[in-house]
Amino acid sequence: MQTIHNYIGGKFQEPKTKNYLPIYNPATGEIYAQLPDSDSEDVELAVQSGQEAFLSWSSLSKEVRANYLLKIADGIERRLDYFAEAESNDNGKPLSLAKAVDIPRAISNFRFFAGALQHFSSESHSMEENAINYTLRDPLGVVACISPWNLPLYLFTWKIAPALAMGNCVVAKPSEVTPATSHLFAEVCQEIKLPAGVLNLVHGYGHNAGEALVKHPLVPAVSFTGGTKTGAHIASIAAPMFKKISLELGGKNPNIIFADCSWELALETSLRAAFSNQGQICLSGSRIFIERPIYEKFKEEFVRRAKLLKVGDPLDSQTNQGAVVSFDHYQKILSFINRAKEEGLTILAGGKAVELTGRCARGWFIEPTIIEGAGSESSLNQEEVFGPLVTLNPFDKEEEVLEYANSTPYGLASCLWTENLSRAHRMSKQLKSGIVWVNCWMLRDLRTPFGGMKNSGTGREGGWEALRFFTEPKNVCIQY
Ligand code: NAD
């Protein structure tokens, strides 16, 4: 049995409690490792060690810090296969996906922010009164980075890279459900001799280690990605302490397909947007709206292709759909499916768990599920399921689909398929989401602002937005 440790002050350490939590492989249902059940004592040590490292780390030149980031990227890349295997075992996602997307993106996060850091500049405003203003952007100190289980290393490093780039020290808490690659990441930081205390990892439950970190008076900023309910709770702690917060939360994203779409591209990409990573992506297109003239034709082909997706062992290169992340999550997704059945909705594809044989006989697998007939106000079209479940919904008019699309409490991402340029611009402006993809999905330029409106969060990650978040702006006004 593998044991994961906290990483504090450049050393792997046991939690003060000496208690450990089990880690499951979702594809086999077996416990394969254990991780520290850390509490506020471990968080205290981690924050202290960040504080000790802060002055020297923040005083390094940009080039030196950028070089550390590049070395981290190289260190992950050297062990890409090993990282991908660990991610797949820990999360249940197909190994092919971890190899092609998750780990390469973590590498890009470090390379991107190593470059961005060196191009970052602050503003200057001259005045007629013979004065000049310039903005200083200093690092914040020891910041908290808390991440979820669906894209474990990808999202973890999306926060850590800009925080370190701008000269902050980090105390990070990965998801207790998928901590494996964060541990490997700490090994890389040790191997490349990142100065002790610059990056600290504290593992454990959110309500225990995570909350202690959010509450710590010497942590001025919290960058969080996870569920909307958790985000609201974190905000309620951080706001009266006047901490900076960046909250990347849930989504219930519309995927809108007009009759004039580019047919094959819309179909194939919608399938990917629906079921990649078992539908466990905050940006998944889980509410599919199809213009009436192509509704039946689209439905038929979409269902046919979904039924061809192979649900199987994540380590098998032929597998399209792996396991969902945990037994609790498996039950949650199945309960949504059962509710749809009780409400008499039509299950066009899937609708049940998949029982595999051999190594995966006790794993948590669910068929790609397509449901028809849910009203736009139904829970299936309003609540985030975060699994391989989508609804198909016909529409007649642009104004009507806009209303459906904007009708949930969420506002993370929208997808739009049309060859009508005016409609693409018109709708993009009116969709209430932080991201709009037209004729594509998950096409990511790391310079763009990333995040959601409404209950999908507050603040933006990516590019300058992330670099700004991890600094405190100060205006200096000099009259001459
Ligand atoms: P979660 O909110 O349960 O947990 C996320 C992280 O927060 C974990 O590390 C957890 O331990 C920690 N946490 C939990 N309670 C805490 C507390 N009281 N104080 C501090 N930390 C705490 O979310 P999850 O189930 O891991 O992830 C799924 C959710 O994440 C979905 O809602 C999904 O949409 C969302 N998500 C959003 C984005 C985005 O960019 N907007 C990206 C990925 C996932």
mmCIF file of N, CA, C and O in Angstrom, residues 274-355:
data_model
loop_
_atom_site.group_PDB
_atom_site.id
_atom_site.type_symbol
_atom_site.label_atom_id
_atom_site.label_comp_id
_atom_site.label_asym_id
_atom_site.label_seq_id
_atom_site.Cartn_x
_atom_site.Cartn_y
_atom_site.Cartn_z
ATOM 1 N N ALA A 274 -20.200 16.198 -24.151
ATOM 2 C CA ALA A 274 -21.135 15.524 -23.248
ATOM 3 C C ALA A 274 -20.432 14.498 -22.361
ATOM 4 O O ALA A 274 -20.703 14.413 -21.159
ATOM 5 N N PHE A 275 -19.530 13.708 -22.965
ATOM 6 C CA PHE A 275 -19.086 12.503 -22.246
ATOM 7 C C PHE A 275 -17.594 12.422 -21.921
ATOM 8 O O PHE A 275 -17.184 11.500 -21.220
ATOM 9 N N SER A 276 -16.776 13.364 -22.404
ATOM 10 C CA SER A 276 -15.348 13.302 -22.054
ATOM 11 C C SER A 276 -15.194 13.278 -20.550
ATOM 12 O O SER A 276 -15.908 13.995 -19.844
ATOM 13 N N ASN A 277 -14.242 12.501 -20.084
ATOM 14 C CA ASN A 277 -13.958 12.421 -18.647
ATOM 15 C C ASN A 277 -15.215 11.996 -17.878
ATOM 16 O O ASN A 277 -15.477 12.445 -16.775
ATOM 17 N N GLN A 278 -16.050 11.159 -18.541
ATOM 18 C CA GLN A 278 -17.306 10.659 -17.950
ATOM 19 C C GLN A 278 -18.253 11.819 -17.609
ATOM 20 O O GLN A 278 -19.011 11.748 -16.646
ATOM 21 N N GLY A 279 -18.167 12.892 -18.380
ATOM 22 C CA GLY A 279 -19.032 14.062 -18.135
ATOM 23 C C GLY A 279 -18.626 14.846 -16.898
ATOM 24 O O GLY A 279 -19.335 15.764 -16.490
ATOM 25 N N GLN A 280 -17.490 14.525 -16.328
ATOM 26 C CA GLN A 280 -17.056 15.194 -15.094
ATOM 27 C C GLN A 280 -16.104 16.357 -15.431
ATOM 28 O O GLN A 280 -14.955 16.377 -15.004
ATOM 29 N N ILE A 281 -16.605 17.272 -16.205
ATOM 30 C CA ILE A 281 -15.850 18.497 -16.525
ATOM 31 C C ILE A 281 -16.805 19.652 -16.265
ATOM 32 O O ILE A 281 -17.957 19.609 -16.701
ATOM 33 N N CYS A 282 -16.321 20.655 -15.551
ATOM 34 C CA CYS A 282 -17.215 21.774 -15.222
ATOM 35 C C CYS A 282 -17.765 22.427 -16.480
ATOM 36 O O CYS A 282 -18.795 23.075 -16.454
ATOM 37 N N LEU A 283 -17.064 22.257 -17.618
ATOM 38 C CA LEU A 283 -17.436 22.902 -18.875
ATOM 39 C C LEU A 283 -18.259 22.003 -19.790
ATOM 40 O O LEU A 283 -18.585 22.382 -20.915
ATOM 41 N N SER A 284 -18.597 20.804 -19.313
ATOM 42 C CA SER A 284 -19.346 19.854 -20.143
ATOM 43 C C SER A 284 -20.628 20.484 -20.671
ATOM 44 O O SER A 284 -21.309 21.222 -19.955
ATOM 45 N N GLY A 285 -20.975 20.135 -21.901
ATOM 46 C CA GLY A 285 -22.233 20.622 -22.480
ATOM 47 C C GLY A 285 -23.322 19.621 -22.137
ATOM 48 O O GLY A 285 -23.591 18.685 -22.896
ATOM 49 N N SER A 286 -23.967 19.816 -20.996
ATOM 50 C CA SER A 286 -24.892 18.783 -20.506
ATOM 51 C C SER A 286 -26.350 19.068 -20.862
ATOM 52 O O SER A 286 -27.199 18.206 -20.734
ATOM 53 N N ARG A 287 -26.645 20.297 -21.287
ATOM 54 C CA ARG A 287 -28.013 20.586 -21.755
ATOM 55 C C ARG A 287 -27.887 20.867 -23.245
ATOM 56 O O ARG A 287 -27.368 21.912 -23.649
ATOM 57 N N ILE A 288 -28.363 19.949 -24.057
ATOM 58 C CA ILE A 288 -28.199 20.112 -25.506
ATOM 59 C C ILE A 288 -29.519 20.596 -26.098
ATOM 60 O O ILE A 288 -30.553 19.943 -25.952
ATOM 61 N N PHE A 289 -29.473 21.772 -26.716
ATOM 62 C CA PHE A 289 -30.657 22.360 -27.350
ATOM 63 C C PHE A 289 -30.473 22.258 -28.859
ATOM 64 O O PHE A 289 -29.456 22.699 -29.400
ATOM 65 N N ILE A 290 -31.483 21.689 -29.511
ATOM 66 C CA ILE A 290 -31.354 21.429 -30.956
ATOM 67 C C ILE A 290 -32.532 22.079 -31.678
ATOM 68 O O ILE A 290 -33.697 21.876 -31.285
ATOM 69 N N GLU A 291 -32.220 22.816 -32.745
ATOM 70 C CA GLU A 291 -33.292 23.488 -33.469
ATOM 71 C C GLU A 291 -34.208 22.436 -34.117
ATOM 72 O O GLU A 291 -33.719 21.439 -34.672
ATOM 73 N N ARG A 292 -35.503 22.695 -34.038
ATOM 74 C CA ARG A 292 -36.516 21.682 -34.395
ATOM 75 C C ARG A 292 -36.303 20.999 -35.757
ATOM 76 O O ARG A 292 -36.395 19.773 -35.836
ATOM 77 N N PRO A 293 -35.979 21.742 -36.828
ATOM 78 C CA PRO A 293 -35.873 21.069 -38.133
ATOM 79 C C PRO A 293 -34.836 19.930 -38.159
ATOM 80 O O PRO A 293 -34.973 19.009 -38.975
ATOM 81 N N ILE A 294 -33.814 19.993 -37.291
ATOM 82 C CA ILE A 294 -32.814 18.900 -37.320
ATOM 83 C C ILE A 294 -32.901 18.038 -36.056
ATOM 84 O O ILE A 294 -32.056 17.171 -35.835
ATOM 85 N N TYR A 295 -33.905 18.272 -35.232
ATOM 86 C CA TYR A 295 -33.956 17.589 -33.931
ATOM 87 C C TYR A 295 -33.926 16.065 -34.084
ATOM 88 O O TYR A 295 -33.065 15.397 -33.496
ATOM 89 N N GLU A 296 -34.835 15.511 -34.853
ATOM 90 C CA GLU A 296 -34.940 14.046 -34.941
ATOM 91 C C GLU A 296 -33.674 13.437 -35.553
ATOM 92 O O GLU A 296 -33.166 12.430 -35.083
ATOM 93 N N LYS A 297 -33.186 14.099 -36.587
ATOM 94 C CA LYS A 297 -32.000 13.570 -37.281
ATOM 95 C C LYS A 297 -30.777 13.607 -36.342
ATOM 96 O O LYS A 297 -30.001 12.660 -36.247
ATOM 97 N N PHE A 298 -30.639 14.743 -35.641
ATOM 98 C CA PHE A 298 -29.505 14.885 -34.716
ATOM 99 C C PHE A 298 -29.616 13.849 -33.594
ATOM 100 O O PHE A 298 -28.650 13.172 -33.253
ATOM 101 N N LYS A 299 -30.806 13.745 -33.055
ATOM 102 C CA LYS A 299 -31.036 12.806 -31.946
ATOM 103 C C LYS A 299 -30.628 11.385 -32.349
ATOM 104 O O LYS A 299 -29.890 10.717 -31.625
ATOM 105 N N GLU A 300 -31.093 10.981 -33.495
ATOM 106 C CA GLU A 300 -30.829 9.611 -33.950
ATOM 107 C C GLU A 300 -29.326 9.334 -34.047
ATOM 108 O O GLU A 300 -28.820 8.333 -33.546
ATOM 109 N N GLU A 301 -28.613 10.271 -34.650
ATOM 110 C CA GLU A 301 -27.186 10.063 -34.871
ATOM 111 C C GLU A 301 -26.386 10.208 -33.569
ATOM 112 O O GLU A 301 -25.437 9.469 -33.320
ATOM 113 N N PHE A 302 -26.809 11.160 -32.748
ATOM 114 C CA PHE A 302 -26.115 11.377 -31.467
ATOM 115 C C PHE A 302 -26.263 10.131 -30.574
ATOM 116 O O PHE A 302 -25.296 9.652 -29.980
ATOM 117 N N VAL A 303 -27.464 9.606 -30.521
ATOM 118 C CA VAL A 303 -27.733 8.412 -29.707
ATOM 119 C C VAL A 303 -26.942 7.220 -30.258
ATOM 120 O O VAL A 303 -26.324 6.457 -29.511
ATOM 121 N N ARG A 304 -26.948 7.103 -31.581
ATOM 122 C CA ARG A 304 -26.227 5.975 -32.195
ATOM 123 C C ARG A 304 -24.744 6.019 -31.815
ATOM 124 O O ARG A 304 -24.164 5.025 -31.390
ATOM 125 N N ARG A 305 -24.168 7.224 -31.898
ATOM 126 C CA ARG A 305 -22.722 7.339 -31.605
ATOM 127 C C ARG A 305 -22.442 7.150 -30.109
ATOM 128 O O ARG A 305 -21.413 6.596 -29.739
ATOM 129 N N ALA A 306 -23.346 7.646 -29.262
ATOM 130 C CA ALA A 306 -23.131 7.496 -27.814
ATOM 131 C C ALA A 306 -23.127 6.016 -27.437
ATOM 132 O O ALA A 306 -22.351 5.576 -26.576
ATOM 133 N N LYS A 307 -23.991 5.236 -28.114
ATOM 134 C CA LYS A 307 -24.062 3.804 -27.808
ATOM 135 C C LYS A 307 -22.797 3.062 -28.232
ATOM 136 O O LYS A 307 -22.530 1.969 -27.756
ATOM 137 N N LEU A 308 -22.052 3.672 -29.147
ATOM 138 C CA LEU A 308 -20.807 3.029 -29.595
ATOM 139 C C LEU A 308 -19.630 3.305 -28.650
ATOM 140 O O LEU A 308 -18.576 2.687 -28.763
ATOM 141 N N LEU A 309 -19.798 4.279 -27.741
ATOM 142 C CA LEU A 309 -18.677 4.613 -26.846
ATOM 143 C C LEU A 309 -18.397 3.411 -25.942
ATOM 144 O O LEU A 309 -19.321 2.839 -25.352
ATOM 145 N N LYS A 310 -17.150 3.051 -25.864
ATOM 146 C CA LYS A 310 -16.816 1.863 -25.077
ATOM 147 C C LYS A 310 -16.544 2.248 -23.626
ATOM 148 O O LYS A 310 -15.624 3.020 -23.329
ATOM 149 N N VAL A 311 -17.360 1.701 -22.741
ATOM 150 C CA VAL A 311 -17.127 1.901 -21.306
ATOM 151 C C VAL A 311 -16.267 0.730 -20.861
ATOM 152 O O VAL A 311 -16.641 -0.432 -21.074
ATOM 153 N N GLY A 312 -15.121 1.017 -20.261
ATOM 154 C CA GLY A 312 -14.267 -0.117 -19.917
ATOM 155 C C GLY A 312 -13.097 0.280 -19.038
ATOM 156 O O GLY A 312 -13.039 1.393 -18.494
ATOM 157 N N ASP A 313 -12.187 -0.670 -18.910
ATOM 158 C CA ASP A 313 -10.996 -0.487 -18.078
ATOM 159 C C ASP A 313 -10.235 0.762 -18.565
ATOM 160 O O ASP A 313 -9.856 0.833 -19.742
ATOM 161 N N PRO A 314 -10.010 1.721 -17.671
ATOM 162 C CA PRO A 314 -9.302 2.942 -18.095
ATOM 163 C C PRO A 314 -7.916 2.674 -18.689
ATOM 164 O O PRO A 314 -7.407 3.487 -19.452
ATOM 165 N N LEU A 315 -7.333 1.539 -18.340
ATOM 166 C CA LEU A 315 -5.991 1.261 -18.852
ATOM 167 C C LEU A 315 -6.016 0.674 -20.265
ATOM 168 O O LEU A 315 -4.983 0.575 -20.922
ATOM 169 N N ASP A 316 -7.205 0.277 -20.733
ATOM 170 C CA ASP A 316 -7.345 -0.285 -22.078
ATOM 171 C C ASP A 316 -7.379 0.858 -23.098
ATOM 172 O O ASP A 316 -8.197 1.767 -22.977
ATOM 173 N N SER A 317 -6.524 0.779 -24.099
ATOM 174 C CA SER A 317 -6.427 1.905 -25.047
ATOM 175 C C SER A 317 -7.702 2.070 -25.887
ATOM 176 O O SER A 317 -7.913 3.110 -26.500
ATOM 177 N N GLN A 318 -8.556 1.045 -25.921
ATOM 178 C CA GLN A 318 -9.808 1.137 -26.695
ATOM 179 C C GLN A 318 -10.935 1.820 -25.905
ATOM 180 O O GLN A 318 -11.990 2.117 -26.438
ATOM 181 N N THR A 319 -10.706 2.052 -24.610
ATOM 182 C CA THR A 319 -11.764 2.592 -23.754
ATOM 183 C C THR A 319 -12.019 4.073 -24.039
ATOM 184 O O THR A 319 -11.085 4.869 -24.099
ATOM 185 N N ASN A 320 -13.301 4.433 -24.193
ATOM 186 C CA ASN A 320 -13.683 5.847 -24.315
ATOM 187 C C ASN A 320 -14.125 6.399 -22.968
ATOM 188 O O ASN A 320 -13.920 7.577 -22.662
ATOM 189 N N GLN A 321 -14.807 5.572 -22.183
ATOM 190 C CA GLN A 321 -15.365 6.015 -20.905
ATOM 191 C C GLN A 321 -14.811 5.150 -19.782
ATOM 192 O O GLN A 321 -14.999 3.922 -19.798
ATOM 193 N N GLY A 322 -14.170 5.802 -18.811
ATOM 194 C CA GLY A 322 -13.654 5.064 -17.671
ATOM 195 C C GLY A 322 -14.672 5.028 -16.545
ATOM 196 O O GLY A 322 -15.884 5.094 -16.776
ATOM 197 N N ALA A 323 -14.142 4.951 -15.305
ATOM 198 C CA ALA A 323 -15.020 4.899 -14.127
ATOM 199 C C ALA A 323 -15.330 6.320 -13.662
ATOM 200 O O ALA A 323 -14.564 7.243 -13.931
ATOM 201 N N VAL A 324 -16.453 6.473 -12.947
ATOM 202 C CA VAL A 324 -16.692 7.765 -12.296
ATOM 203 C C VAL A 324 -15.917 7.760 -10.973
ATOM 204 O O VAL A 324 -15.521 6.719 -10.475
ATOM 205 N N VAL A 325 -15.696 8.944 -10.410
ATOM 206 C CA VAL A 325 -14.585 9.090 -9.466
ATOM 207 C C VAL A 325 -14.715 8.361 -8.124
ATOM 208 O O VAL A 325 -13.713 7.969 -7.538
ATOM 209 N N SER A 326 -15.949 8.189 -7.630
ATOM 210 C CA SER A 326 -16.075 7.575 -6.298
ATOM 211 C C SER A 326 -17.419 6.878 -6.186
ATOM 212 O O SER A 326 -18.324 7.114 -7.003
ATOM 213 N N PHE A 327 -17.564 6.054 -5.167
ATOM 214 C CA PHE A 327 -18.825 5.348 -4.966
ATOM 215 C C PHE A 327 -19.942 6.348 -4.665
ATOM 216 O O PHE A 327 -21.056 6.225 -5.183
ATOM 217 N N ASP A 328 -19.643 7.363 -3.854
ATOM 218 C CA ASP A 328 -20.664 8.385 -3.540
ATOM 219 C C ASP A 328 -21.134 9.083 -4.811
ATOM 220 O O ASP A 328 -22.324 9.320 -5.008
ATOM 221 N N HIS A 329 -20.186 9.419 -5.654
ATOM 222 C CA HIS A 329 -20.533 10.144 -6.875
ATOM 223 C C HIS A 329 -21.335 9.240 -7.821
ATOM 224 O O HIS A 329 -22.300 9.676 -8.457
ATOM 225 N N TYR A 330 -20.938 7.978 -7.885
ATOM 226 C CA TYR A 330 -21.649 6.967 -8.691
ATOM 227 C C TYR A 330 -23.112 6.903 -8.241
ATOM 228 O O TYR A 330 -24.040 6.947 -9.061
ATOM 229 N N GLN A 331 -23.314 6.865 -6.941
ATOM 230 C CA GLN A 331 -24.695 6.799 -6.434
ATOM 231 C C GLN A 331 -25.465 8.081 -6.745
ATOM 232 O O GLN A 331 -26.654 8.044 -7.056
ATOM 233 N N LYS A 332 -24.780 9.210 -6.667
ATOM 234 C CA LYS A 332 -25.439 10.485 -6.952
ATOM 235 C C LYS A 332 -25.918 10.523 -8.416
ATOM 236 O O LYS A 332 -27.056 10.906 -8.703
ATOM 237 N N ILE A 333 -25.045 10.090 -9.320
ATOM 238 C CA ILE A 333 -25.420 10.120 -10.744
ATOM 239 C C ILE A 333 -26.592 9.161 -10.997
ATOM 240 O O ILE A 333 -27.564 9.502 -11.666
ATOM 241 N N LEU A 334 -26.488 7.953 -10.399
ATOM 242 C CA LEU A 334 -27.576 6.983 -10.601
ATOM 243 C C LEU A 334 -28.891 7.508 -10.021
ATOM 244 O O LEU A 334 -29.969 7.233 -10.559
ATOM 245 N N SER A 335 -28.805 8.287 -8.946
ATOM 246 C CA SER A 335 -30.053 8.800 -8.358
ATOM 247 C C SER A 335 -30.720 9.809 -9.304
ATOM 248 O O SER A 335 -31.941 9.866 -9.390
ATOM 249 N N PHE A 336 -29.920 10.582 -10.051
ATOM 250 C CA PHE A 336 -30.500 11.485 -11.061
ATOM 251 C C PHE A 336 -31.199 10.660 -12.156
ATOM 252 O O PHE A 336 -32.280 11.011 -12.625
ATOM 253 N N ILE A 337 -30.544 9.563 -12.548
ATOM 254 C CA ILE A 337 -31.130 8.723 -13.609
ATOM 255 C C ILE A 337 -32.448 8.109 -13.101
ATOM 256 O O ILE A 337 -33.461 8.098 -13.803
ATOM 257 N N ASN A 338 -32.442 7.641 -11.861
ATOM 258 C CA ASN A 338 -33.665 7.027 -11.316
ATOM 259 C C ASN A 338 -34.792 8.044 -11.223
ATOM 260 O O ASN A 338 -35.945 7.731 -11.493
ATOM 261 N N ARG A 339 -34.418 9.271 -10.844
ATOM 262 C CA ARG A 339 -35.438 10.314 -10.748
ATOM 263 C C ARG A 339 -36.071 10.551 -12.126
ATOM 264 O O ARG A 339 -37.274 10.689 -12.269
ATOM 265 N N ALA A 340 -35.225 10.561 -13.161
ATOM 266 C CA ALA A 340 -35.739 10.768 -14.531
ATOM 267 C C ALA A 340 -36.705 9.641 -14.901
ATOM 268 O O ALA A 340 -37.757 9.879 -15.502
ATOM 269 N N LYS A 341 -36.353 8.428 -14.492
ATOM 270 C CA LYS A 341 -37.235 7.280 -14.795
ATOM 271 C C LYS A 341 -38.558 7.433 -14.058
ATOM 272 O O LYS A 341 -39.626 7.219 -14.644
ATOM 273 N N GLU A 342 -38.468 7.833 -12.786
ATOM 274 C CA GLU A 342 -39.708 8.005 -11.999
ATOM 275 C C GLU A 342 -40.601 9.087 -12.602
ATOM 276 O O GLU A 342 -41.817 8.998 -12.558
ATOM 277 N N GLU A 343 -39.959 10.100 -13.183
ATOM 278 C CA GLU A 343 -40.746 11.193 -13.785
ATOM 279 C C GLU A 343 -41.261 10.826 -15.172
ATOM 280 O O GLU A 343 -41.902 11.632 -15.839
ATOM 281 N N GLY A 344 -40.947 9.621 -15.617
ATOM 282 C CA GLY A 344 -41.453 9.131 -16.902
ATOM 283 C C GLY A 344 -40.740 9.733 -18.106
ATOM 284 O O GLY A 344 -41.292 9.718 -19.220
ATOM 285 N N LEU A 345 -39.535 10.250 -17.924
ATOM 286 C CA LEU A 345 -38.795 10.821 -19.055
ATOM 287 C C LEU A 345 -38.249 9.678 -19.936
ATOM 288 O O LEU A 345 -38.078 8.551 -19.459
ATOM 289 N N THR A 346 -37.946 10.010 -21.166
ATOM 290 C CA THR A 346 -37.468 8.967 -22.081
ATOM 291 C C THR A 346 -35.950 8.838 -21.985
ATOM 292 O O THR A 346 -35.225 9.823 -22.159
ATOM 293 N N ILE A 347 -35.499 7.630 -21.718
ATOM 294 C CA ILE A 347 -34.056 7.375 -21.703
ATOM 295 C C ILE A 347 -33.694 6.870 -23.100
ATOM 296 O O ILE A 347 -34.035 5.743 -23.462
ATOM 297 N N LEU A 348 -33.017 7.707 -23.845
ATOM 298 C CA LEU A 348 -32.711 7.350 -25.235
ATOM 299 C C LEU A 348 -31.483 6.446 -25.351
ATOM 300 O O LEU A 348 -31.336 5.690 -26.293
ATOM 301 N N ALA A 349 -30.579 6.591 -24.379
ATOM 302 C CA ALA A 349 -29.381 5.740 -24.365
ATOM 303 C C ALA A 349 -28.926 5.619 -22.923
ATOM 304 O O ALA A 349 -29.153 6.518 -22.115
ATOM 305 N N GLY A 350 -28.279 4.504 -22.610
ATOM 306 C CA GLY A 350 -27.730 4.301 -21.267
ATOM 307 C C GLY A 350 -28.819 4.136 -20.230
ATOM 308 O O GLY A 350 -29.808 3.444 -20.457
ATOM 309 N N GLY A 351 -28.604 4.779 -19.075
ATOM 310 C CA GLY A 351 -29.620 4.735 -18.024
ATOM 311 C C GLY A 351 -29.310 3.731 -16.936
ATOM 312 O O GLY A 351 -30.142 3.495 -16.064
ATOM 313 N N LYS A 352 -28.128 3.155 -16.970
ATOM 314 C CA LYS A 352 -27.797 2.236 -15.869
ATOM 315 C C LYS A 352 -26.278 2.088 -15.686
ATOM 316 O O LYS A 352 -25.496 2.540 -16.532
ATOM 317 N N ALA A 353 -25.937 1.402 -14.571
ATOM 318 C CA ALA A 353 -24.524 1.140 -14.302
ATOM 319 C C ALA A 353 -24.038 0.063 -15.266
ATOM 320 O O ALA A 353 -24.826 -0.695 -15.804
ATOM 321 N N VAL A 354 -22.732 0.037 -15.464
ATOM 322 C CA VAL A 354 -22.131 -0.993 -16.317
ATOM 323 C C VAL A 354 -21.375 -1.953 -15.404
ATOM 324 O O VAL A 354 -20.585 -1.516 -14.566
ATOM 325 N N GLU A 355 -21.644 -3.232 -15.575
ATOM 326 C CA GLU A 355 -20.896 -4.205 -14.770
ATOM 327 C C GLU A 355 -19.844 -4.867 -15.635
ATOM 328 O O GLU A 355 -20.176 -5.567 -16.586
#
